[in-house]
Amino acid sequence: MIQRNPCIANIKAGYLFPEIAKRRREYAAAHPDAKIISLGIGNTTEPILPHINTGLTEGARRLGTVEGYSGYQDEGILVLREKISTVFYKTQFAANEIFISDGAKCDIGRLQLLFGAGVKIAVQDPSYPVYVDGSVLTGAAGGWTGNGYAGISYLPCTAENNYFPNLDLIPQNGLVYFCSPNNPTGAVANKDQLATLVEAARAKGSVIIFDAAYSEFIRDPALPKSIYDIEGAKQCAIEVNSFSKPAGFTGVRLGWSVVPMELKYESGQSINADWSRIVSTIFNGASNIAQAGGLAALDDDGLKEIRSLTDFYLGNAKLIRSALEKLGISCIGGDNSPYIWAHFPGRDSWEVFSQILEKCQVVSTPGAGFGPAGESFIRFSAFGHRNDVEEACVRLSRLK
Ligand code: PL4
């Protein structure tokens, strides 16, 4: 009989977000009258705004015409790639350095094909689980040790280091996943910090995969929205980004990755050329309708809508953070990011998750699901309808 891929056996049962959804379903089944509010999974709730939505519907309409029809567009529609370079990177990238995807998570999963199972991995701890789980699935990390996966360098991000890790822990010739604004802590690295990250990666011959999925939530103009705001990053970093959160495209599916021409392996070969080969081999491009919506999102009216949608979620974040702080719970995040990271010292985070669900009928995300340093924290997501968030804030006072 065919054998199971041993890497799958290495992965802990249950990916974090389906596990939370399962616990919510179980609670709902046992309490059919409960009106549960989710501040758990970071899933957008508000309708796509009119200008961007017209981009999507127009894209669909054009497909029904001879002049407007288009088929496969493997690496993405050229004008969208050019527009992304203009809007986000001050035109510093050519279209062939920008690859349109069906979302940041999908590219995070595929990017490891560039480096193979032997590559050493470092992640911020806590971090978005896909970096670690994806590494286990490709064989770059081993089995669960009881406190993390074998072969992963966890870089703790705690209050003591102001949520920016000790870069001495970055492996030689490895892959470093870095997310800013950070999921789950909501912390945003400043320019000096990112400059030290780039310097450390270059000194160690490592590549950074910089996840900027929440960059449009940054309001402080001094904070960098892209790793390419930093000198030298083109030689050591790939950036992934997404329309999911800023444009409400979590269900539409559209993102991009930047793989600069300057980025090379030790052998001097081009990482961009390999990524192009991988994308054209195992990915057939994002939906042309989604890309039409993406184009609309990046013109003047679309960018205003992105601002207004992200402002709305940041408004939710402010309410949640202030409700928690009124209870004396220490928090970070929520000001330049849609996540609030709340500390419950000495407590087991799954146990706090259950307590919040039972006392408040509010779903959150236990910090331990994001890595060992997430223990005793809870992540609250600001994605929700305003009346639900207001109601959740009232109910959270039951935690007193
Ligand atoms: C639940 C740092 C959320 N089922 O939509 P994408 O693929 O363009 O982007 C996904 C993504 C990428 N990078 C970061 C993210 O936080 C996310 C989305 N994360 C969350 O609650 O942490 C949604 C999670 C979804 C998932 O597994 O991604």
Coordinates of C-alpha atoms in Angstrom, one line a residue, residues 36-363:
I36 CA -22.0 34.1 20.2
I37 CA -19.8 37.0 19.0
S38 CA -16.5 36.3 17.2
L39 CA -13.4 38.3 17.9
G40 CA -11.5 35.2 17.1
I41 CA -10.4 34.4 13.5
G42 CA -9.3 37.4 11.6
N43 CA -12.0 37.2 8.9
T44 CA -13.4 40.4 7.4
T45 CA -17.1 41.1 8.0
E46 CA -18.0 44.4 6.1
P47 CA -19.3 44.5 2.6
I48 CA -16.8 45.3 -0.2
L49 CA -17.1 49.1 -0.8
P50 CA -18.9 50.3 -3.9
H51 CA -16.1 51.4 -6.2
I52 CA -14.0 48.3 -5.6
N53 CA -17.2 46.2 -6.0
T54 CA -17.9 47.8 -9.3
G55 CA -14.4 46.8 -10.4
L56 CA -15.3 43.2 -9.6
T57 CA -18.6 43.2 -11.3
E58 CA -17.2 45.1 -14.4
G59 CA -14.5 42.4 -14.5
A60 CA -17.1 39.7 -14.6
R61 CA -19.2 41.6 -17.2
R62 CA -16.2 42.0 -19.5
L63 CA -15.5 38.3 -19.5
G64 CA -18.8 37.9 -21.3
T65 CA -17.7 40.1 -24.2
V66 CA -15.4 39.4 -27.2
E67 CA -13.2 42.4 -26.6
G68 CA -13.0 42.0 -22.8
Y69 CA -12.5 38.3 -22.5
S70 CA -9.3 37.0 -21.0
G71 CA -8.0 33.5 -20.2
Y72 CA -5.0 32.3 -18.2
Q73 CA -2.8 35.1 -16.8
D74 CA -0.3 33.0 -14.9
E75 CA 1.8 35.6 -13.2
G76 CA -0.9 38.3 -13.1
I77 CA -2.4 41.0 -15.3
L78 CA 0.4 43.3 -16.4
V79 CA -1.3 46.6 -15.5
L80 CA -2.1 45.3 -12.0
R81 CA 1.6 44.3 -11.4
E82 CA 2.6 47.8 -12.6
K83 CA 0.0 49.4 -10.4
I84 CA 1.2 47.5 -7.3
S85 CA 4.7 48.7 -8.0
T86 CA 3.5 52.3 -8.3
V87 CA 1.2 52.4 -5.3
F88 CA 3.2 50.3 -2.8
Y89 CA 6.8 50.5 -3.9
K90 CA 7.3 53.9 -5.6
T91 CA 7.8 52.1 -8.9
Q92 CA 11.1 50.5 -7.7
F93 CA 10.1 47.1 -9.0
A94 CA 9.5 46.0 -12.6
A95 CA 6.4 44.0 -13.4
N96 CA 8.4 40.8 -13.6
E97 CA 9.4 41.2 -9.9
I98 CA 5.7 41.2 -8.8
F99 CA 3.7 38.0 -8.9
I100 CA 0.0 38.1 -8.4
S101 CA -1.4 35.3 -6.2
D102 CA -4.6 34.0 -4.8
G103 CA -3.6 35.3 -1.3
A104 CA -0.6 35.7 1.0
K105 CA -1.2 32.4 2.8
C106 CA -1.1 30.5 -0.5
D107 CA 2.2 32.0 -1.5
I108 CA 3.6 31.5 2.0
G109 CA 2.9 27.8 1.5
R110 CA 4.4 27.7 -2.0
L111 CA 7.5 29.8 -1.4
Q112 CA 9.3 27.1 0.6
L113 CA 9.6 25.1 -2.6
L114 CA 12.4 27.5 -3.4
F115 CA 14.5 26.4 -0.5
G116 CA 13.6 22.7 0.0
A117 CA 13.3 20.5 3.0
G118 CA 16.9 21.1 4.2
V119 CA 16.5 24.8 4.9
K120 CA 16.7 26.1 8.5
I121 CA 13.7 28.1 9.6
A122 CA 13.3 31.0 12.1
V123 CA 10.0 32.5 13.2
Q124 CA 8.9 35.3 15.5
D125 CA 7.4 33.6 18.5
P126 CA 4.4 34.1 18.6
S127 CA 3.6 34.0 14.9
Y128 CA 0.9 33.3 12.3
P129 CA 0.8 29.4 12.4
V130 CA 1.2 28.9 8.7
Y131 CA 4.9 29.7 8.8
V132 CA 5.6 26.8 11.2
D133 CA 2.9 24.4 10.0
G134 CA 4.0 24.9 6.4
S135 CA 7.6 24.2 7.3
V136 CA 6.6 21.0 9.0
L137 CA 4.6 19.9 5.9
T138 CA 7.6 20.5 3.6
G139 CA 9.9 18.6 5.9
A140 CA 12.0 21.7 6.9
A141 CA 10.9 21.2 10.5
G142 CA 10.5 18.0 12.4
G143 CA 8.0 16.7 15.0
W144 CA 6.3 18.4 18.0
T145 CA 8.6 18.4 21.0
G146 CA 6.0 19.5 23.6
N147 CA 7.2 23.1 23.3
G148 CA 7.5 23.8 19.7
Y149 CA 8.6 21.9 16.6
A150 CA 12.0 20.4 16.2
G151 CA 14.3 22.3 13.9
I152 CA 12.5 25.7 14.2
S153 CA 14.4 28.6 15.7
Y154 CA 11.7 30.4 17.7
L155 CA 12.6 34.1 18.2
P156 CA 10.6 35.1 21.3
C157 CA 8.8 38.5 21.1
T158 CA 7.8 39.5 24.5
A159 CA 7.1 42.6 26.6
E160 CA 10.7 42.4 27.8
N161 CA 12.2 42.9 24.3
N162 CA 9.3 45.2 23.2
Y163 CA 8.1 42.5 20.9
F164 CA 11.2 42.7 18.7
P165 CA 13.3 39.5 18.7
N166 CA 17.0 38.9 19.5
L167 CA 18.4 38.6 15.9
D168 CA 21.4 36.6 17.1
L169 CA 19.0 33.6 17.0
I170 CA 18.6 33.8 13.2
P171 CA 20.2 30.7 11.7
Q172 CA 23.0 30.8 9.1
N173 CA 21.8 30.4 5.5
G174 CA 18.2 30.0 6.7
L175 CA 14.7 31.4 6.1
V176 CA 13.3 34.0 8.5
Y177 CA 9.6 34.6 8.6
F178 CA 8.8 38.1 9.8
C179 CA 5.4 39.8 10.0
S180 CA 4.8 43.5 10.6
P181 CA 2.3 44.7 11.7
N182 CA 2.5 41.5 13.5
N183 CA -0.2 38.8 13.8
P184 CA -0.9 38.1 16.6
T185 CA 0.8 40.8 18.8
G186 CA -0.2 43.8 16.8
A187 CA 3.3 45.2 17.3
V188 CA 4.9 47.1 14.3
A189 CA 8.7 47.1 13.8
N190 CA 10.1 50.6 13.3
K191 CA 12.7 51.5 10.6
D192 CA 15.7 51.0 12.8
Q193 CA 14.5 47.6 13.9
L194 CA 13.9 46.5 10.3
A195 CA 17.3 47.9 9.3
T196 CA 18.9 45.6 12.0
L197 CA 16.8 42.7 10.7
V198 CA 18.0 43.3 7.1
E199 CA 21.6 43.6 8.3
A200 CA 21.4 40.4 10.3
A201 CA 19.9 38.4 7.5
R202 CA 22.5 39.6 5.0
A203 CA 25.3 38.9 7.4
K204 CA 24.0 35.4 7.9
G205 CA 23.2 34.6 4.3
S206 CA 19.6 34.2 5.2
V207 CA 16.4 35.2 3.3
I208 CA 13.5 37.0 5.0
I209 CA 9.9 36.3 4.0
F210 CA 8.3 39.5 5.1
D211 CA 4.6 39.2 5.5
A212 CA 3.0 42.7 5.1
A213 CA -0.6 41.6 5.0
Y214 CA -1.6 44.3 7.5
S215 CA 0.5 47.2 6.2
E216 CA -2.6 49.2 5.3
F217 CA -3.5 49.4 9.0
I218 CA -0.4 51.5 9.8
R219 CA -1.4 55.0 10.7
D220 CA 1.9 56.2 12.2
P221 CA 3.7 57.7 9.2
A222 CA 7.1 57.0 10.8
L223 CA 6.5 53.2 10.7
P224 CA 7.6 51.3 7.6
K225 CA 4.9 49.6 5.5
S226 CA 7.3 47.5 3.5
I227 CA 10.6 45.8 4.1
Y228 CA 11.8 47.5 0.9
D229 CA 11.7 50.8 2.8
I230 CA 15.0 49.5 4.1
E231 CA 18.3 49.8 2.2
G232 CA 19.7 46.4 1.2
A233 CA 16.4 44.5 1.6
K234 CA 16.2 43.7 -2.1
Q235 CA 19.3 41.5 -1.6
C236 CA 17.7 39.5 1.2
A237 CA 13.9 39.7 1.3
I238 CA 10.8 38.5 -0.4
E239 CA 7.6 40.3 0.6
V240 CA 4.1 38.8 0.6
N241 CA 1.0 41.0 0.7
S242 CA -2.7 40.7 0.2
F243 CA -6.0 42.5 -0.7
S244 CA -7.8 40.3 1.9
K245 CA -7.9 42.7 4.9
P246 CA -7.6 46.2 3.3
A247 CA -10.2 45.6 0.5
G248 CA -12.3 42.9 2.2
F249 CA -11.1 40.2 -0.3
T250 CA -10.8 37.3 2.2
G251 CA -13.3 35.4 0.1
V252 CA -12.4 37.0 -3.3
R253 CA -8.8 35.8 -3.0
L254 CA -6.1 38.1 -4.3
G255 CA -2.5 38.9 -3.1
W256 CA 1.0 39.3 -4.4
S257 CA 4.6 38.5 -3.8
V258 CA 7.6 40.6 -4.6
V259 CA 10.8 38.6 -5.6
P260 CA 13.5 41.1 -6.5
M261 CA 15.9 40.5 -9.3
E262 CA 18.8 41.2 -6.9
L263 CA 17.9 38.3 -4.7
K264 CA 20.3 35.4 -5.3
Y265 CA 21.1 32.0 -3.9
E266 CA 24.6 31.3 -2.6
S267 CA 25.4 29.9 -6.1
G268 CA 24.5 33.3 -7.7
Q269 CA 21.5 31.9 -9.4
S270 CA 18.3 34.0 -9.5
I271 CA 15.6 33.3 -7.0
N272 CA 13.2 35.4 -9.2
A273 CA 13.8 33.0 -12.1
D274 CA 13.0 30.0 -9.9
W275 CA 9.9 31.6 -8.5
S276 CA 8.7 32.3 -12.0
R277 CA 9.2 28.7 -12.9
I278 CA 7.4 27.4 -9.8
V279 CA 4.5 29.8 -10.3
S280 CA 4.0 28.9 -13.9
T281 CA 4.3 25.2 -13.1
I282 CA 2.0 24.7 -10.1
F283 CA -0.2 27.8 -10.1
N284 CA -2.4 29.0 -12.9
G285 CA -3.0 32.6 -11.7
A286 CA -5.5 34.4 -9.6
S287 CA -9.0 34.9 -10.9
N288 CA -9.2 37.6 -13.6
I289 CA -12.3 39.0 -11.8
A290 CA -10.4 39.3 -8.6
Q291 CA -7.6 41.1 -10.4
A292 CA -10.1 43.6 -11.9
G293 CA -11.3 44.3 -8.4
G294 CA -7.7 44.7 -7.3
L295 CA -7.1 47.3 -10.0
A296 CA -10.1 49.2 -8.9
A297 CA -8.9 49.1 -5.3
L298 CA -5.6 50.7 -6.3
D299 CA -7.0 53.8 -8.1
D300 CA -7.8 57.0 -6.2
D301 CA -11.4 56.1 -5.2
G302 CA -10.3 52.5 -4.3
L303 CA -7.5 53.7 -2.1
K304 CA -10.0 56.0 -0.3
E305 CA -12.2 53.0 0.3
I306 CA -9.3 51.0 1.6
R307 CA -8.6 53.8 4.0
S308 CA -12.2 54.0 5.2
L309 CA -12.5 50.2 5.6
T310 CA -9.3 49.9 7.6
D311 CA -10.3 53.0 9.7
F312 CA -13.5 51.2 10.5
Y313 CA -11.7 48.1 11.8
L314 CA -9.2 50.2 13.7
G315 CA -12.2 51.9 15.3
N316 CA -13.3 48.4 16.5
A317 CA -9.8 47.7 17.8
K318 CA -9.8 50.9 19.8
L319 CA -13.1 49.9 21.5
I320 CA -11.8 46.4 22.3
R321 CA -8.5 47.6 23.7
S322 CA -10.1 50.2 25.8
A323 CA -12.7 47.8 27.2
L324 CA -9.9 45.4 28.2
E325 CA -7.7 48.1 29.7
K326 CA -10.7 49.3 31.8
L327 CA -10.6 45.8 33.4
G328 CA -6.9 46.2 34.2
I329 CA -5.8 43.8 31.5
S330 CA -2.6 44.8 29.9
C331 CA -2.7 45.0 26.1
I332 CA -0.7 45.9 23.1
G333 CA -1.7 46.4 19.4
G334 CA -4.8 47.7 17.9
D335 CA -3.4 51.1 17.0
N336 CA -1.6 50.3 13.8
S337 CA -3.0 46.8 13.4
P338 CA -6.4 45.0 13.7
Y339 CA -5.2 42.7 16.5
I340 CA -5.1 43.3 20.3
W341 CA -2.7 41.1 22.3
A342 CA -4.0 40.8 25.9
H343 CA -2.0 39.4 28.8
F344 CA -3.4 37.1 31.4
P345 CA -0.3 36.4 33.5
G346 CA 0.2 32.9 34.8
R347 CA -2.9 31.6 33.0
D348 CA -3.3 28.8 30.4
S349 CA -4.4 30.6 27.3
W350 CA -6.8 27.8 26.2
E351 CA -8.4 27.9 29.6
V352 CA -8.8 31.7 29.3
F353 CA -10.3 31.2 25.8
S354 CA -12.9 28.8 27.4
Q355 CA -13.6 31.2 30.2
I356 CA -14.3 34.1 27.8
L357 CA -16.5 31.9 25.7
E358 CA -18.5 30.6 28.7
K359 CA -18.8 33.9 30.6
C360 CA -19.2 36.3 27.7
Q361 CA -20.1 34.2 24.7
V362 CA -17.2 35.8 22.9
V363 CA -14.8 33.8 20.7

